[in-house]
CSV table of C-alpha atoms in Angstrom, one decimal:
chain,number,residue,atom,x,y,z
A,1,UNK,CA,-70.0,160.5,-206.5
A,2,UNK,CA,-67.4,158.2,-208.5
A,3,UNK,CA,-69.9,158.4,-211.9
A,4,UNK,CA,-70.4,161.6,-211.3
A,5,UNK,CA,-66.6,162.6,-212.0
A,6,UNK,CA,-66.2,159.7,-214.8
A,7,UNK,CA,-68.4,161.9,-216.9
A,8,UNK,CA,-66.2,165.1,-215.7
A,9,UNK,CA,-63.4,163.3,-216.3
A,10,UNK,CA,-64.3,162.1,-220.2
A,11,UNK,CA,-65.9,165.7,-221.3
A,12,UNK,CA,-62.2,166.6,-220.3
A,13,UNK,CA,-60.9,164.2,-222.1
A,14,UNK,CA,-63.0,164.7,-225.2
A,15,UNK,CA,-62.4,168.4,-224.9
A,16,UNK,CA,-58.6,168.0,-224.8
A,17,UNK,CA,-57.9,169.2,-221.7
A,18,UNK,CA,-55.5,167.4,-220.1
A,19,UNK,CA,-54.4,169.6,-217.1
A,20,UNK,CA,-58.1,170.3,-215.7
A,21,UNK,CA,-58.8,166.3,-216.4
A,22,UNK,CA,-55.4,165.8,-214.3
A,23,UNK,CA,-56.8,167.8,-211.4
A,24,UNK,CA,-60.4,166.1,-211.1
A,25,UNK,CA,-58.0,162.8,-211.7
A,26,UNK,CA,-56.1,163.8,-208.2
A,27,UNK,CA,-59.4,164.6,-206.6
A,28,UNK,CA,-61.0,161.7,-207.5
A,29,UNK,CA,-58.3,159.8,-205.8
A,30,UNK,CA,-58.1,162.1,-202.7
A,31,UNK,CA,-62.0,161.6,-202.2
A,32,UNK,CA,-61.4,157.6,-202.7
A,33,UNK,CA,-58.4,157.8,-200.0
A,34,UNK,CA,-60.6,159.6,-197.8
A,35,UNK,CA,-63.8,157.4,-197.9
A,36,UNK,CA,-61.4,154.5,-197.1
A,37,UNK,CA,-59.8,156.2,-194.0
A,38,UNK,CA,-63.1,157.3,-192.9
A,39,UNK,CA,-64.3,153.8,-192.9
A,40,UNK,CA,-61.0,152.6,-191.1
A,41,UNK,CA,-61.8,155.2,-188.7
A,42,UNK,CA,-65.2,153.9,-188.3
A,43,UNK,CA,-64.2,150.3,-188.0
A,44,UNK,CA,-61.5,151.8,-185.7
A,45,UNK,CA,-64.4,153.3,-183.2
A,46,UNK,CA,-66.4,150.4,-183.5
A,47,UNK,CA,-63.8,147.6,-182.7
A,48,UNK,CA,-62.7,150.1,-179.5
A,49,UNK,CA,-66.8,150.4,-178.7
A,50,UNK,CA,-66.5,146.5,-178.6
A,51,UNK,CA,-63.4,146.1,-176.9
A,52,UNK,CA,-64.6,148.7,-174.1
A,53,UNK,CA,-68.1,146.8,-173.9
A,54,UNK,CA,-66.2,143.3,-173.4
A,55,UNK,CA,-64.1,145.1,-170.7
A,56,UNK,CA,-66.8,146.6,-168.7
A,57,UNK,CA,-68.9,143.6,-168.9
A,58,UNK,CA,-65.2,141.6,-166.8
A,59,UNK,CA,-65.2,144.4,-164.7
A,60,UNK,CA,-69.0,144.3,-163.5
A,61,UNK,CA,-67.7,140.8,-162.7
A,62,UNK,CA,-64.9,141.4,-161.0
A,63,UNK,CA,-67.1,143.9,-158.5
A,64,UNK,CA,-69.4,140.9,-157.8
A,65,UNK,CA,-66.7,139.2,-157.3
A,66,UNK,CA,-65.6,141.5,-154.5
A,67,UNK,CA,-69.0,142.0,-153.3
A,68,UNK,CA,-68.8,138.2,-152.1
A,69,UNK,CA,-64.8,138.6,-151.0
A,70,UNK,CA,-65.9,142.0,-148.6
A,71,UNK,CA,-68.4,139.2,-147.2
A,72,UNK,CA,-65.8,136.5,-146.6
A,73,UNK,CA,-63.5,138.9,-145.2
A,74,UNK,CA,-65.7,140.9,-143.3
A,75,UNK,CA,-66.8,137.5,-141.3
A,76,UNK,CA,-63.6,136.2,-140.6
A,77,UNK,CA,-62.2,139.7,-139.8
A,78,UNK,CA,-64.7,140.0,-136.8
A,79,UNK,CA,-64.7,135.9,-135.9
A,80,UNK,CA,-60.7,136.4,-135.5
A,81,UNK,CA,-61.2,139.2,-133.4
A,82,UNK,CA,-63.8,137.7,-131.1
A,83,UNK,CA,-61.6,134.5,-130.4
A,84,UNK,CA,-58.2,136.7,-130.3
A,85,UNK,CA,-60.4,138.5,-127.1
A,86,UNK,CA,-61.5,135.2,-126.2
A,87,UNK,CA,-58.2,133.9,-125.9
A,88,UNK,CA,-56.2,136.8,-124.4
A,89,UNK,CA,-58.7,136.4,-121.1
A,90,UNK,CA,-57.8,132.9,-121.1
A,91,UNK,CA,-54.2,133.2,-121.1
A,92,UNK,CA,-54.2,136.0,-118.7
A,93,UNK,CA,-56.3,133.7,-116.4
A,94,UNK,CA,-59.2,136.0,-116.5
A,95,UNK,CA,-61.3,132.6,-116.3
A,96,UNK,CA,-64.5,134.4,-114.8
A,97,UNK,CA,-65.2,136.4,-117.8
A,98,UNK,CA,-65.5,133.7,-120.1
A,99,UNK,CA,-66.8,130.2,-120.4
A,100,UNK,CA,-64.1,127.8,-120.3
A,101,UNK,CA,-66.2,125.1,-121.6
A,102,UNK,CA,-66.3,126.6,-125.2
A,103,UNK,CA,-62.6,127.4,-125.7
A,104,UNK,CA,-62.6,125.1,-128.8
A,105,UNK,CA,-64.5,127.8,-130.3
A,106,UNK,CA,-61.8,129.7,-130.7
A,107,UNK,CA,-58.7,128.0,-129.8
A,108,UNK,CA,-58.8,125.7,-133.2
A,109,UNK,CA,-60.6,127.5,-135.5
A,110,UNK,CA,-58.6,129.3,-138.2
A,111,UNK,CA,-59.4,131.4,-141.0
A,112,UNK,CA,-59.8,129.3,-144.4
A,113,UNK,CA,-59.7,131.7,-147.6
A,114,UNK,CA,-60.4,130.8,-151.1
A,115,UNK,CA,-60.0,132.4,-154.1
A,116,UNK,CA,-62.7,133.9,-156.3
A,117,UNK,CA,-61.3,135.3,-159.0
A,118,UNK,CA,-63.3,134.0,-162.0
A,119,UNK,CA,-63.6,137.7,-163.3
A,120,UNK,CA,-60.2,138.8,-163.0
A,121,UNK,CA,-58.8,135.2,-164.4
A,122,UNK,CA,-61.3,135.9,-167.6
A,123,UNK,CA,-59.8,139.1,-168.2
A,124,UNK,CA,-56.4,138.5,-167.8
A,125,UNK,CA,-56.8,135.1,-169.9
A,126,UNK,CA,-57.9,136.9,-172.6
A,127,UNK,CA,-55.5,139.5,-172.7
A,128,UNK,CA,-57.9,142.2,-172.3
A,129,UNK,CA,-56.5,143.5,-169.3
A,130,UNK,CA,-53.5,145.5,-171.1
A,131,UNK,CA,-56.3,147.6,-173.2
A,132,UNK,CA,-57.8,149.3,-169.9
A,133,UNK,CA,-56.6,152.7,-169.9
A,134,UNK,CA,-56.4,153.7,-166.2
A,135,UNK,CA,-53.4,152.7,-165.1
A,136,UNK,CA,-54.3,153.1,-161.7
A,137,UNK,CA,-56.4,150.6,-161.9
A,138,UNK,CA,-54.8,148.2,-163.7
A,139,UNK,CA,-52.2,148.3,-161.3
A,140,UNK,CA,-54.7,147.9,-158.6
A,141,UNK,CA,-56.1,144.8,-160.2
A,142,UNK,CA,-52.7,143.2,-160.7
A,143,UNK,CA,-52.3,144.0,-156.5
A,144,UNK,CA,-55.0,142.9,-155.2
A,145,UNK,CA,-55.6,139.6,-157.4
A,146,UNK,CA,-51.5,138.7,-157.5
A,147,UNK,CA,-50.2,140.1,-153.8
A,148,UNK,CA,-53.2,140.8,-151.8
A,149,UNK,CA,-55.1,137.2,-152.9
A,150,UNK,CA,-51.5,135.7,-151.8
A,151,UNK,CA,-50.6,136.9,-148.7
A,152,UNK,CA,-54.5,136.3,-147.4
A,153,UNK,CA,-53.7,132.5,-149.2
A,154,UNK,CA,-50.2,132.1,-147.0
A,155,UNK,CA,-52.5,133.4,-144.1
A,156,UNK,CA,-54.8,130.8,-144.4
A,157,UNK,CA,-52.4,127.6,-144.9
A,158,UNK,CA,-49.9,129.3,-142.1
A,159,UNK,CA,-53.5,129.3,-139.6
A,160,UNK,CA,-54.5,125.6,-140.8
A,161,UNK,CA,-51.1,123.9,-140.6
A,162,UNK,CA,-50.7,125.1,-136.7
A,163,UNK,CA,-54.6,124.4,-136.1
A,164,UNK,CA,-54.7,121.3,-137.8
A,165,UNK,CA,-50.8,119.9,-136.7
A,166,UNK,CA,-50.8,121.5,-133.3
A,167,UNK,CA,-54.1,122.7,-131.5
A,168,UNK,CA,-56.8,119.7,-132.5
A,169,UNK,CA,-54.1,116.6,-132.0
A,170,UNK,CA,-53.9,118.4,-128.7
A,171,UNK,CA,-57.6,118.8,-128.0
A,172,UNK,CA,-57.9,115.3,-128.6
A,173,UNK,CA,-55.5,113.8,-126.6
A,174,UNK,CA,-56.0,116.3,-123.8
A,175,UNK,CA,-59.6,117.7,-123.5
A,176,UNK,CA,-61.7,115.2,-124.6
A,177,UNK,CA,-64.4,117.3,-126.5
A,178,UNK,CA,-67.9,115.8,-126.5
A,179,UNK,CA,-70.4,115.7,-129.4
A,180,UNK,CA,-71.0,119.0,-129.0
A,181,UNK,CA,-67.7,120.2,-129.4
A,182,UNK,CA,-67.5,121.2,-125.5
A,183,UNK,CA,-65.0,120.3,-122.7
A,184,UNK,CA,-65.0,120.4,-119.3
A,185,UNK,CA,-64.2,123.3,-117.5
A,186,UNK,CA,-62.3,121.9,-114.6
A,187,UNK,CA,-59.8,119.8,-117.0
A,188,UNK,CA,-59.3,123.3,-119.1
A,189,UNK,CA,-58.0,124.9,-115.6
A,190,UNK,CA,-55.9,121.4,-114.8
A,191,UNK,CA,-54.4,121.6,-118.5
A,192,UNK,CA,-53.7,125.2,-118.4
A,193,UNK,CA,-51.1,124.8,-115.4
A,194,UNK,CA,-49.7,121.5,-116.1
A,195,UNK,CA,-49.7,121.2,-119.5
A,196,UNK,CA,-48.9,122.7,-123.2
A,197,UNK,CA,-51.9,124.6,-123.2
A,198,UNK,CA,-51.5,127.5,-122.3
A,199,UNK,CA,-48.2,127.6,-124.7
A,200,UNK,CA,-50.8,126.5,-127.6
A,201,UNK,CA,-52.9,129.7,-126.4
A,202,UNK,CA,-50.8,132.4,-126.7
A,203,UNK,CA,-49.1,131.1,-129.9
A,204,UNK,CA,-52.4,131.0,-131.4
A,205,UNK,CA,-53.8,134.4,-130.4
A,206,UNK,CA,-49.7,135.5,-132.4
A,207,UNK,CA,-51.4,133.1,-135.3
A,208,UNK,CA,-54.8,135.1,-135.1
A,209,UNK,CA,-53.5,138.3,-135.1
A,210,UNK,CA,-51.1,137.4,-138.1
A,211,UNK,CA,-54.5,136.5,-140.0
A,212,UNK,CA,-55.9,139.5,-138.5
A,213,UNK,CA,-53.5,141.7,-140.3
A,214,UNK,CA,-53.7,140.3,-143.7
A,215,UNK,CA,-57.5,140.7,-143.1
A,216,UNK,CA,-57.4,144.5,-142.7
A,217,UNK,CA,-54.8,144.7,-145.3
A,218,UNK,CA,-57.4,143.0,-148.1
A,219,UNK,CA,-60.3,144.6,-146.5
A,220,UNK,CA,-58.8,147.9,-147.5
A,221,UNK,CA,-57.2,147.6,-150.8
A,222,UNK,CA,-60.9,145.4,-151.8
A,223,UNK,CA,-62.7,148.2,-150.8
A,224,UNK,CA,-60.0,150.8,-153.1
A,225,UNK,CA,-60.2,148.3,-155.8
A,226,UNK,CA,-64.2,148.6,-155.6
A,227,UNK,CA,-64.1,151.9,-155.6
A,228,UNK,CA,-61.9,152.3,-158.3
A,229,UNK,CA,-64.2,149.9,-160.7
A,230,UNK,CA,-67.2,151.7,-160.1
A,231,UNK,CA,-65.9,155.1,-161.2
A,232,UNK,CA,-64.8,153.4,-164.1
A,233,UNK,CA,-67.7,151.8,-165.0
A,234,UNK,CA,-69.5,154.9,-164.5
A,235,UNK,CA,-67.0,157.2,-166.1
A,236,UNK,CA,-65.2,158.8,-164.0
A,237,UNK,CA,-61.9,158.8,-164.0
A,238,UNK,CA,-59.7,158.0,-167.1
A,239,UNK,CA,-55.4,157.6,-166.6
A,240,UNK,CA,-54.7,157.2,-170.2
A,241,UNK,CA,-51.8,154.8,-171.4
A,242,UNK,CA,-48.5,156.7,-171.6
């Protein structure tokens, strides 16, 4: 295209005709101006294509991620229930309807959460987390990963400080647990009117059922946050940036 008006460009030229060679001069440079925005545009699109490949690829990541917190949650949502019922019939000396012998099974266990955010720490490391477009869901990723993660970690110490501090120094001294983790029945009845125990009881079912909430609370905003990824990822729904 560029030789092609050279040789316009010196017939004008040689044929003294300065105003027409001053207009294929202008063209000349309006075509060269936009080749290179065309190709800025196209390095534009590709760099975007790249960025939104690298973005999809941490959130995939992020769902796995989520996959395996559901589990965690999921398990320790129903194992917190179970010994909250457990517990209730032991404090309201419903002794009949339970086995005795296992109380440890539930009085000093406690829910112990960790975090598994590899994906989300990846993204937001790399600073690709401000070029997601829906806002919704990069507010939802900031919740879950920066408030929900939090409040499920102050669940978990809040659960092991009382369990560990409290309820096992107690069991212990108290219950005398054999190998298998059991005690006997007749010294659970003994402790329960003349000791601490029953105090321990009822302060951990309040413990439990603080745990419990923070369970339901994550169990809900992991499953939005899921959701949320996967219509993403599959196109969905776009909130553009303001």
């Amino acid at each position: 295209m560029i030789p092609f008006f050279r040789k316009i460009r010196k017939k004008m030229a040689d044929d003294n005709k300065p105003m027409k060679y001053a207009r294929y001069a202008i063209g000349e440079i309006v075509l060269v101006v936009i080749g290179i925005l065309i190709a800025l545009q196209i390095n534009t699109w590709n760099e975007e294509r790249k960025q939104q490949i690298e973005i999809n690829a941490a959130l995939t990541q992020i769902l796995n991620d989520l996959k395996q917190d559901k589990q965690v949650l999921d398990y320790f949502d129903k194992r917190e229930s179970d010994c909250i019922l457990y517990l209730k019939e032991v404090s309201n000396n419903r002794y009949e309807s339970v086995g005795l012998d296992t109380i440890l099974k539930s009085l000093d266990h406690y829910m112990y959460f960790t975090k598994n955010n590899n994906g989300y720490s990846s993204l937001k490391e790399s600073g690709k987390i401000s070029n997601i477009d829906n806002l919704i869901l990069k507010s939802s990723l900031t919740n879950y990963y920066e408030m929900t993660y939090e409040s499920l970690m102050e669940a978990s110490r809040f659960s092991g400080i009382f369990t560990n501090n409290r309820v096992i120094p107690y069991v212990i001294d108290n219950l005398e647990p054999n190998i298998d983790n059991l005690v006997s029945k007749e010294r659970v009845l003994e402790k329960m009117e003349t000791s601490s125990l029953r105090s321990l009881v009822n302060y951990q079912i309040g413990v439990k059922n603080y745990s419990l909430g923070q369970l339901d609370i994550g169990i809900k905003n992991n499953i939005d946050l899921s959701k949320l990824i996967e219509d993403q990822l599959a196109g969905k729904n776009r909130t553009y940036k303001e």
